[in-house]
Amino acid sequence: MFNKTTSPNFKDFGDITYKELDSNTSTFYKFSNKSIKNFKLTTDDNTMISVSKGVVMILVSLGINNIKSFIINRNLIIKKGVYFNFISISDEAEILISSHSNEFPLVDLEEEYTYSSISSSLNINEIYTKFYQEKGINYNFPGETHPYWELTYVDNGVLSTTVDGKDYELRQGDLIFYAPLQFHTQSTLDKNSSSYLTINFNMDFNHHELLCNKVFNLQRESYSVVSNLIKELSNDSIYSNDLALCYLKQLIIQTLRLENSYSQSRPTTHMQQTYENQLLNDIIKFINDNIDSKISVDTLCSHFCISTSMLHSLFKKNMNNTVKNYINELKLNKSKELIKSSTYTLSEISEILGFSSIHYFSKKFKSSFGVSPTEYSKSIYK
């Protein structure tokens, strides 16, 4: 974070003043530099500085090695014997300097000091297309290239893809990027179906090697970002497009951080959070492994020896969802996967997933997806 010249830390180098500088007796400087190679040295106690345009960072030191930086937010008086110089944070800046001597000896720095601006290194300019695709078994897309980025996120099932002649397999929660002009195919296997999100977009990003030719398995914190992205892409509310671009950028940055974290030691976390993360992961795995059984809150509490309130708290805090809703959503998504496999009848699917009746299953399915299981099945194999 930046320090301001009104900070107590600036007291060693000078102080603020509400006195205005006389432009007729002051020296005017206009500059846009983002780095400095030398310092000016104050030779009296009356050096006054005022910013007349832009955002200015003043660099100060009592020697030439221990450099401190402050954003100028008031008129200043610099103490005698202080080394100082300026960097323009804005595109350009203007200042006034008033001093009795008007002479500032220059002292070269051992190394050039450069300001690292807070700017974006990854810009998404436009989303071209957005599809939520649901493919049954033996789907085969022979491949294409195009001059823009593409993202594919697998929501359910298994998706196979070939990128520049190399084969990859994506499962639920996996994400892959295709760079501009990178040839890629997509297909499902003879025993698997797949549901996945596909987004084509224009992005300014120079480090293709960080995203391409690899499969990313998203962590839990990215699931809500994907959910919000899908929501805004399907929304016509004001600024939904802007939010969608923000969520897409957030997803990409979190993916880049995930990749980078593999080569770094992970920071120590609070013991309680570590325990909660492990417990929640175990509960989610248990639910996924037993989704074809009748799972209740009591079943989970008994199996993991925790209270009902703790279970609800875990899901609310980390999943922003209730346990019951999570299980129902998982069952309904699983039902779509089973329908696409064309192995079971709708009655069998209802029974496999533990719904009380085919009528209740159909009601919940239509409430969640807007179509009945029968209509959904016809749309897949139309």
Coordinates of C-alpha atoms in Angstrom, one line a residue:
M1 CA 0.0 0.0 0.0
F2 CA 1.1 3.6 -0.6
N3 CA 2.1 6.0 2.2
K4 CA 0.9 9.6 2.0
T5 CA 2.9 12.6 3.1
T6 CA 0.3 13.2 5.9
S7 CA 1.5 9.9 7.4
P8 CA 3.5 10.1 10.7
N9 CA 6.3 8.3 8.9
F10 CA 7.0 11.4 6.8
K11 CA 7.9 13.4 9.9
D12 CA 11.6 12.4 9.6
F13 CA 11.9 14.1 6.2
G14 CA 9.6 17.1 6.4
D15 CA 6.1 18.3 7.2
I16 CA 2.9 19.4 5.5
T17 CA 2.0 23.1 5.2
Y18 CA -1.2 24.9 4.2
K19 CA 0.8 27.9 2.9
E20 CA 0.5 28.4 -0.8
L21 CA 3.6 28.8 -3.0
D22 CA 4.1 32.0 -5.0
S23 CA 4.3 30.9 -8.7
N24 CA 6.3 34.0 -9.5
T25 CA 9.2 33.1 -7.2
S26 CA 8.9 29.3 -7.5
T27 CA 10.5 27.0 -10.0
F28 CA 8.1 25.1 -12.2
Y29 CA 8.8 21.4 -13.2
K30 CA 6.9 19.3 -15.7
F31 CA 7.8 15.6 -15.9
S32 CA 6.5 12.1 -16.7
N33 CA 9.4 9.8 -15.6
K34 CA 8.7 6.5 -13.9
S35 CA 12.3 6.1 -12.7
I36 CA 15.1 8.1 -11.2
K37 CA 18.9 7.8 -11.3
N38 CA 19.9 10.5 -8.8
F39 CA 18.7 12.5 -5.8
K40 CA 18.5 16.2 -5.1
L41 CA 19.8 17.4 -1.7
T42 CA 18.1 20.1 0.3
T43 CA 20.6 22.7 1.6
D44 CA 18.2 24.7 3.8
D45 CA 15.0 24.3 5.9
N46 CA 12.8 26.2 3.6
T47 CA 12.3 24.0 0.6
M48 CA 8.6 24.0 -0.2
I49 CA 6.9 21.7 -2.7
S50 CA 3.4 21.9 -4.2
V51 CA 1.8 19.7 -6.8
S52 CA -0.1 21.7 -9.4
K53 CA -1.0 18.8 -11.7
G54 CA -1.2 15.0 -11.6
V55 CA -0.3 12.4 -9.0
V56 CA 3.2 12.6 -7.7
M57 CA 5.3 10.3 -5.6
I58 CA 8.2 11.8 -3.7
L59 CA 11.2 9.6 -2.9
V60 CA 13.1 10.7 0.1
S61 CA 16.1 9.4 2.1
L62 CA 18.5 10.6 4.9
G63 CA 21.2 8.8 2.9
I64 CA 21.1 7.3 -0.5
N65 CA 20.4 3.7 0.3
N66 CA 17.3 3.6 2.5
I67 CA 14.7 5.1 0.1
K68 CA 11.1 5.8 1.3
S69 CA 8.2 6.7 -1.0
F70 CA 5.2 8.8 -0.3
I71 CA 2.3 10.2 -2.4
I72 CA 2.1 13.9 -2.1
N73 CA -1.3 14.9 -0.8
R74 CA -0.5 18.3 0.7
N75 CA 2.0 21.1 0.2
L76 CA 5.3 20.2 1.8
I77 CA 8.3 21.6 3.6
I78 CA 11.4 19.4 3.2
K79 CA 14.0 19.4 6.0
K80 CA 17.6 20.4 5.4
G81 CA 19.9 17.4 4.5
V82 CA 17.1 15.3 3.0
Y83 CA 17.7 13.6 -0.4
F84 CA 14.6 13.8 -2.6
N85 CA 13.3 13.3 -6.2
F86 CA 10.0 12.7 -7.9
I87 CA 8.2 10.1 -10.0
S88 CA 4.9 10.8 -11.9
I89 CA 2.3 8.2 -11.1
S90 CA -0.1 9.8 -13.6
D91 CA 0.8 10.1 -17.2
E92 CA 2.4 13.5 -16.5
A93 CA 2.7 15.8 -13.6
E94 CA 3.6 19.4 -12.6
I95 CA 5.1 20.7 -9.4
L96 CA 6.3 24.0 -7.9
I97 CA 9.5 24.2 -5.8
S98 CA 10.5 27.1 -3.7
S99 CA 13.8 27.4 -1.8
H100 CA 16.0 30.2 -0.5
S101 CA 19.0 28.8 -2.3
N102 CA 17.3 27.3 -5.4
E103 CA 20.3 25.0 -5.8
F104 CA 20.1 21.3 -5.2
P105 CA 23.3 19.3 -5.5
L106 CA 22.8 16.0 -7.3
V107 CA 23.9 12.6 -6.0
D108 CA 23.9 9.6 -8.2
L109 CA 22.1 6.4 -7.0
E110 CA 24.0 3.1 -6.9
E111 CA 21.0 1.6 -8.8
E112 CA 18.2 3.1 -10.8
Y113 CA 14.9 3.3 -8.9
T114 CA 11.9 2.3 -11.0
Y115 CA 8.3 2.5 -10.1
S116 CA 6.1 -0.5 -10.9
S117 CA 2.8 0.8 -11.9
I118 CA -0.5 -0.9 -10.9
S119 CA -1.8 -1.8 -14.3
S120 CA -3.4 -4.8 -16.0
S121 CA -1.1 -7.4 -17.7
L122 CA -4.2 -9.4 -18.9
N123 CA -7.0 -7.6 -20.7
I124 CA -10.2 -9.3 -22.0
N125 CA -11.7 -7.0 -24.6
E126 CA -14.8 -9.0 -25.7
I127 CA -16.6 -12.3 -25.3
Y128 CA -17.6 -13.5 -28.8
T129 CA -19.6 -16.6 -28.1
K130 CA -21.0 -18.5 -25.0
F131 CA -22.4 -22.0 -25.1
Y132 CA -23.4 -24.5 -22.5
Q133 CA -23.1 -27.8 -24.5
E134 CA -24.5 -31.2 -23.5
K135 CA -23.3 -34.1 -25.6
G136 CA -24.3 -37.7 -25.5
I137 CA -22.0 -40.7 -26.0
N138 CA -19.9 -41.0 -29.2
Y139 CA -20.0 -37.3 -29.9
N140 CA -17.1 -36.2 -32.2
F141 CA -16.1 -32.8 -33.3
P142 CA -13.3 -33.1 -35.9
G143 CA -11.5 -29.9 -35.0
E144 CA -10.9 -26.3 -35.9
T145 CA -8.7 -23.3 -35.5
H146 CA -9.7 -19.6 -35.0
P147 CA -7.9 -16.3 -34.3
Y148 CA -9.2 -15.9 -30.7
W149 CA -9.0 -17.6 -27.3
E150 CA -11.3 -20.4 -26.2
L151 CA -12.1 -21.8 -22.8
T152 CA -13.8 -25.1 -22.1
Y153 CA -14.9 -26.0 -18.6
V154 CA -16.4 -29.5 -18.0
D155 CA -19.4 -29.4 -15.7
N156 CA -20.3 -33.1 -15.8
G157 CA -19.0 -36.3 -17.5
V158 CA -15.8 -36.8 -19.5
L159 CA -14.6 -34.8 -22.5
S160 CA -11.7 -35.8 -24.7
T161 CA -9.7 -33.2 -26.6
T162 CA -6.7 -33.2 -28.9
V163 CA -4.6 -30.1 -29.0
D164 CA -1.8 -29.8 -31.7
G165 CA -1.8 -33.6 -31.9
K166 CA -1.7 -34.3 -28.2
D167 CA -4.6 -36.0 -26.4
Y168 CA -6.1 -34.7 -23.1
E169 CA -9.0 -36.0 -21.0
L170 CA -11.1 -33.5 -19.0
R171 CA -13.3 -34.6 -16.1
Q172 CA -15.8 -32.7 -13.9
G173 CA -14.2 -29.5 -12.7
D174 CA -11.4 -29.5 -15.3
L175 CA -10.6 -26.5 -17.5
I176 CA -8.6 -26.1 -20.7
F177 CA -7.6 -23.1 -22.8
Y178 CA -7.1 -23.1 -26.6
A179 CA -4.8 -20.3 -27.8
P180 CA -5.5 -18.3 -31.0
L181 CA -4.8 -20.5 -34.1
Q182 CA -4.3 -23.6 -32.0
F183 CA -5.9 -26.6 -33.6
H184 CA -8.2 -28.7 -31.3
T185 CA -10.8 -31.4 -31.4
Q186 CA -13.5 -32.5 -28.9
S187 CA -15.3 -35.8 -28.4
T188 CA -17.0 -38.0 -25.9
L189 CA -16.2 -41.7 -25.3
D190 CA -18.5 -44.6 -26.1
K191 CA -19.3 -44.9 -22.4
N192 CA -19.4 -41.3 -21.3
S193 CA -21.4 -38.2 -22.0
S194 CA -20.4 -34.6 -21.2
S195 CA -21.8 -31.2 -20.3
Y196 CA -19.4 -28.3 -20.6
L197 CA -19.2 -24.5 -20.9
T198 CA -17.5 -23.1 -24.0
I199 CA -16.5 -19.4 -24.2
N200 CA -14.7 -17.7 -27.2
F201 CA -13.1 -14.4 -26.3
N202 CA -10.6 -11.8 -27.3
M203 CA -7.7 -11.4 -24.8
D204 CA -4.5 -9.5 -24.7
F205 CA -2.1 -11.9 -23.0
N206 CA 1.5 -12.5 -24.0
H207 CA 2.4 -15.6 -21.9
H208 CA 0.5 -18.3 -23.8
E209 CA 2.7 -21.0 -22.3
L210 CA 1.2 -20.4 -18.9
L211 CA -2.3 -21.4 -20.0
C212 CA -1.9 -23.7 -23.0
N213 CA -1.4 -27.4 -23.5
K214 CA -2.4 -28.4 -20.0
V215 CA -5.5 -29.3 -18.1
F216 CA -6.4 -27.4 -14.9
N217 CA -8.4 -28.9 -12.1
L218 CA -10.2 -26.0 -10.4
Q219 CA -10.2 -25.7 -6.6
R220 CA -13.3 -25.1 -4.6
E221 CA -12.9 -21.3 -4.5
S222 CA -13.2 -21.1 -8.3
Y223 CA -16.5 -23.0 -8.5
S224 CA -18.5 -19.9 -7.4
V225 CA -16.7 -17.8 -10.0
V226 CA -17.7 -20.2 -12.7
S227 CA -21.3 -20.2 -11.4
N228 CA -21.4 -16.4 -11.3
L229 CA -19.9 -16.3 -14.8
I230 CA -22.6 -18.6 -16.2
K231 CA -25.2 -16.6 -14.4
E232 CA -24.1 -13.2 -15.8
L233 CA -23.7 -14.6 -19.3
S234 CA -27.3 -15.7 -19.2
N235 CA -28.5 -12.4 -17.6
D236 CA -29.9 -9.3 -19.3
S237 CA -29.6 -7.1 -16.3
I238 CA -27.7 -3.8 -16.4
Y239 CA -23.9 -4.3 -16.5
S240 CA -24.2 -8.1 -16.8
N241 CA -21.7 -8.0 -19.6
D242 CA -19.2 -6.1 -17.5
L243 CA -19.6 -8.5 -14.7
A244 CA -19.2 -11.5 -17.0
L245 CA -15.9 -10.0 -18.2
C246 CA -14.8 -9.5 -14.6
Y247 CA -15.6 -13.0 -13.6
L248 CA -13.9 -14.5 -16.7
K249 CA -10.8 -12.5 -15.9
Q250 CA -11.0 -13.6 -12.2
L251 CA -11.3 -17.2 -13.3
I252 CA -8.2 -17.0 -15.5
I253 CA -6.1 -15.2 -12.9
Q254 CA -7.1 -17.8 -10.2
T255 CA -6.2 -20.5 -12.7
L256 CA -2.8 -18.9 -13.3
R257 CA -2.2 -18.7 -9.6
L258 CA -3.2 -22.3 -9.1
E259 CA -0.6 -23.3 -11.7
N260 CA 2.0 -21.1 -10.1
S261 CA 1.3 -22.5 -6.7
Y262 CA 2.5 -25.9 -7.7
S263 CA 6.1 -24.7 -7.8
Q264 CA 5.9 -22.8 -4.6
S265 CA 5.6 -23.8 -1.0
R266 CA 2.1 -23.1 0.3
P267 CA 1.7 -20.6 3.1
T268 CA 0.8 -21.9 6.6
T269 CA -2.9 -21.5 7.3
H270 CA -4.9 -21.4 10.5
M271 CA -5.3 -24.8 12.0
Q272 CA -9.1 -24.4 12.2
Q273 CA -9.4 -23.5 8.5
T274 CA -7.2 -26.4 7.6
Y275 CA -9.4 -28.8 9.6
E276 CA -12.6 -27.4 8.0
N277 CA -11.1 -27.6 4.5
Q278 CA -10.2 -31.3 5.0
L279 CA -13.5 -32.1 6.6
L280 CA -15.5 -30.5 3.9
N281 CA -13.5 -32.2 1.2
D282 CA -14.2 -35.6 2.9
I283 CA -17.9 -34.8 3.2
I284 CA -18.2 -33.8 -0.5
K285 CA -16.3 -36.9 -1.6
F286 CA -18.6 -39.0 0.5
I287 CA -21.7 -37.4 -1.1
N288 CA -20.3 -37.9 -4.6
D289 CA -19.4 -41.5 -3.9
N290 CA -22.9 -42.2 -2.5
I291 CA -25.1 -40.0 -4.6
D292 CA -27.1 -43.0 -5.7
S293 CA -28.1 -43.6 -2.0
K294 CA -30.5 -41.8 0.2
I295 CA -28.2 -39.2 1.9
S296 CA -29.6 -37.1 4.6
V297 CA -28.2 -34.5 7.0
D298 CA -28.5 -37.1 9.8
T299 CA -26.6 -39.6 7.7
L300 CA -23.7 -37.1 7.2
C301 CA -23.6 -36.0 10.9
S302 CA -23.6 -39.6 12.1
H303 CA -20.9 -40.7 9.6
F304 CA -18.6 -37.8 10.4
C305 CA -19.5 -37.4 14.1
I306 CA -20.4 -33.7 13.8
S307 CA -23.4 -31.7 14.8
T308 CA -26.1 -30.5 12.5
S309 CA -25.2 -26.8 13.1
M310 CA -21.6 -27.5 12.3
L311 CA -22.5 -29.2 9.0
H312 CA -24.8 -26.4 8.0
S313 CA -22.1 -23.8 8.9
L314 CA -19.5 -25.6 6.8
F315 CA -21.6 -25.5 3.7
K316 CA -22.8 -22.0 4.2
K317 CA -19.3 -20.6 4.9
N318 CA -17.4 -22.5 2.2
M319 CA -20.0 -23.4 -0.5
N320 CA -22.6 -20.6 0.0
N321 CA -25.2 -23.3 -0.2
T322 CA -27.3 -25.6 2.1
V323 CA -26.5 -29.3 2.5
K324 CA -29.9 -30.3 1.1
N325 CA -29.7 -28.0 -1.9
Y326 CA -26.2 -29.3 -2.7
I327 CA -27.3 -32.9 -2.6
N328 CA -30.4 -32.2 -4.7
E329 CA -28.4 -30.3 -7.3
L330 CA -25.8 -33.1 -7.5
K331 CA -28.5 -35.7 -7.9
L332 CA -30.3 -33.7 -10.7
N333 CA -27.0 -33.1 -12.5
K334 CA -26.2 -36.8 -12.2
S335 CA -29.6 -37.6 -13.6
K336 CA -28.8 -35.6 -16.7
E337 CA -25.6 -37.6 -17.1
L338 CA -27.5 -40.9 -16.8
I339 CA -30.1 -39.7 -19.3
K340 CA -27.4 -38.9 -21.8
S341 CA -25.9 -42.3 -21.4
S342 CA -29.2 -43.9 -22.6
T343 CA -28.6 -46.9 -20.4
Y344 CA -31.5 -46.5 -18.0
T345 CA -35.2 -45.6 -18.2
L346 CA -36.4 -42.5 -16.4
S347 CA -38.1 -44.6 -13.7
E348 CA -34.8 -46.5 -13.2
I349 CA -32.9 -43.2 -12.9
S350 CA -35.4 -41.9 -10.4
E351 CA -35.0 -45.0 -8.3
I352 CA -31.1 -45.1 -8.6
L353 CA -30.8 -41.6 -7.3
G354 CA -33.2 -42.1 -4.4
F355 CA -36.1 -39.9 -5.4
S356 CA -39.4 -40.9 -3.7
S357 CA -41.2 -41.3 -7.1
I358 CA -40.9 -40.7 -10.8
H359 CA -43.4 -37.8 -10.5
Y360 CA -41.4 -36.1 -7.7
F361 CA -38.2 -36.6 -9.8
S362 CA -39.9 -35.0 -12.9
K363 CA -41.2 -32.1 -10.8
K364 CA -37.7 -31.3 -9.4
F365 CA -36.0 -31.8 -12.8
K366 CA -38.3 -29.4 -14.5
S367 CA -38.1 -26.9 -11.7
S368 CA -34.4 -26.9 -11.9
F369 CA -33.8 -27.1 -15.7
G370 CA -37.0 -25.7 -17.2
V371 CA -37.9 -28.9 -19.1
S372 CA -39.1 -32.3 -18.1
P373 CA -36.8 -35.4 -18.1
T374 CA -38.7 -36.7 -21.2
E375 CA -38.3 -33.4 -23.1
Y376 CA -34.6 -33.2 -22.1
S377 CA -34.0 -36.8 -23.4
K378 CA -35.7 -36.0 -26.7
S379 CA -33.6 -32.8 -27.1
I380 CA -30.3 -34.7 -26.6
Y381 CA -31.0 -37.4 -29.2
K382 CA -33.2 -35.4 -31.6

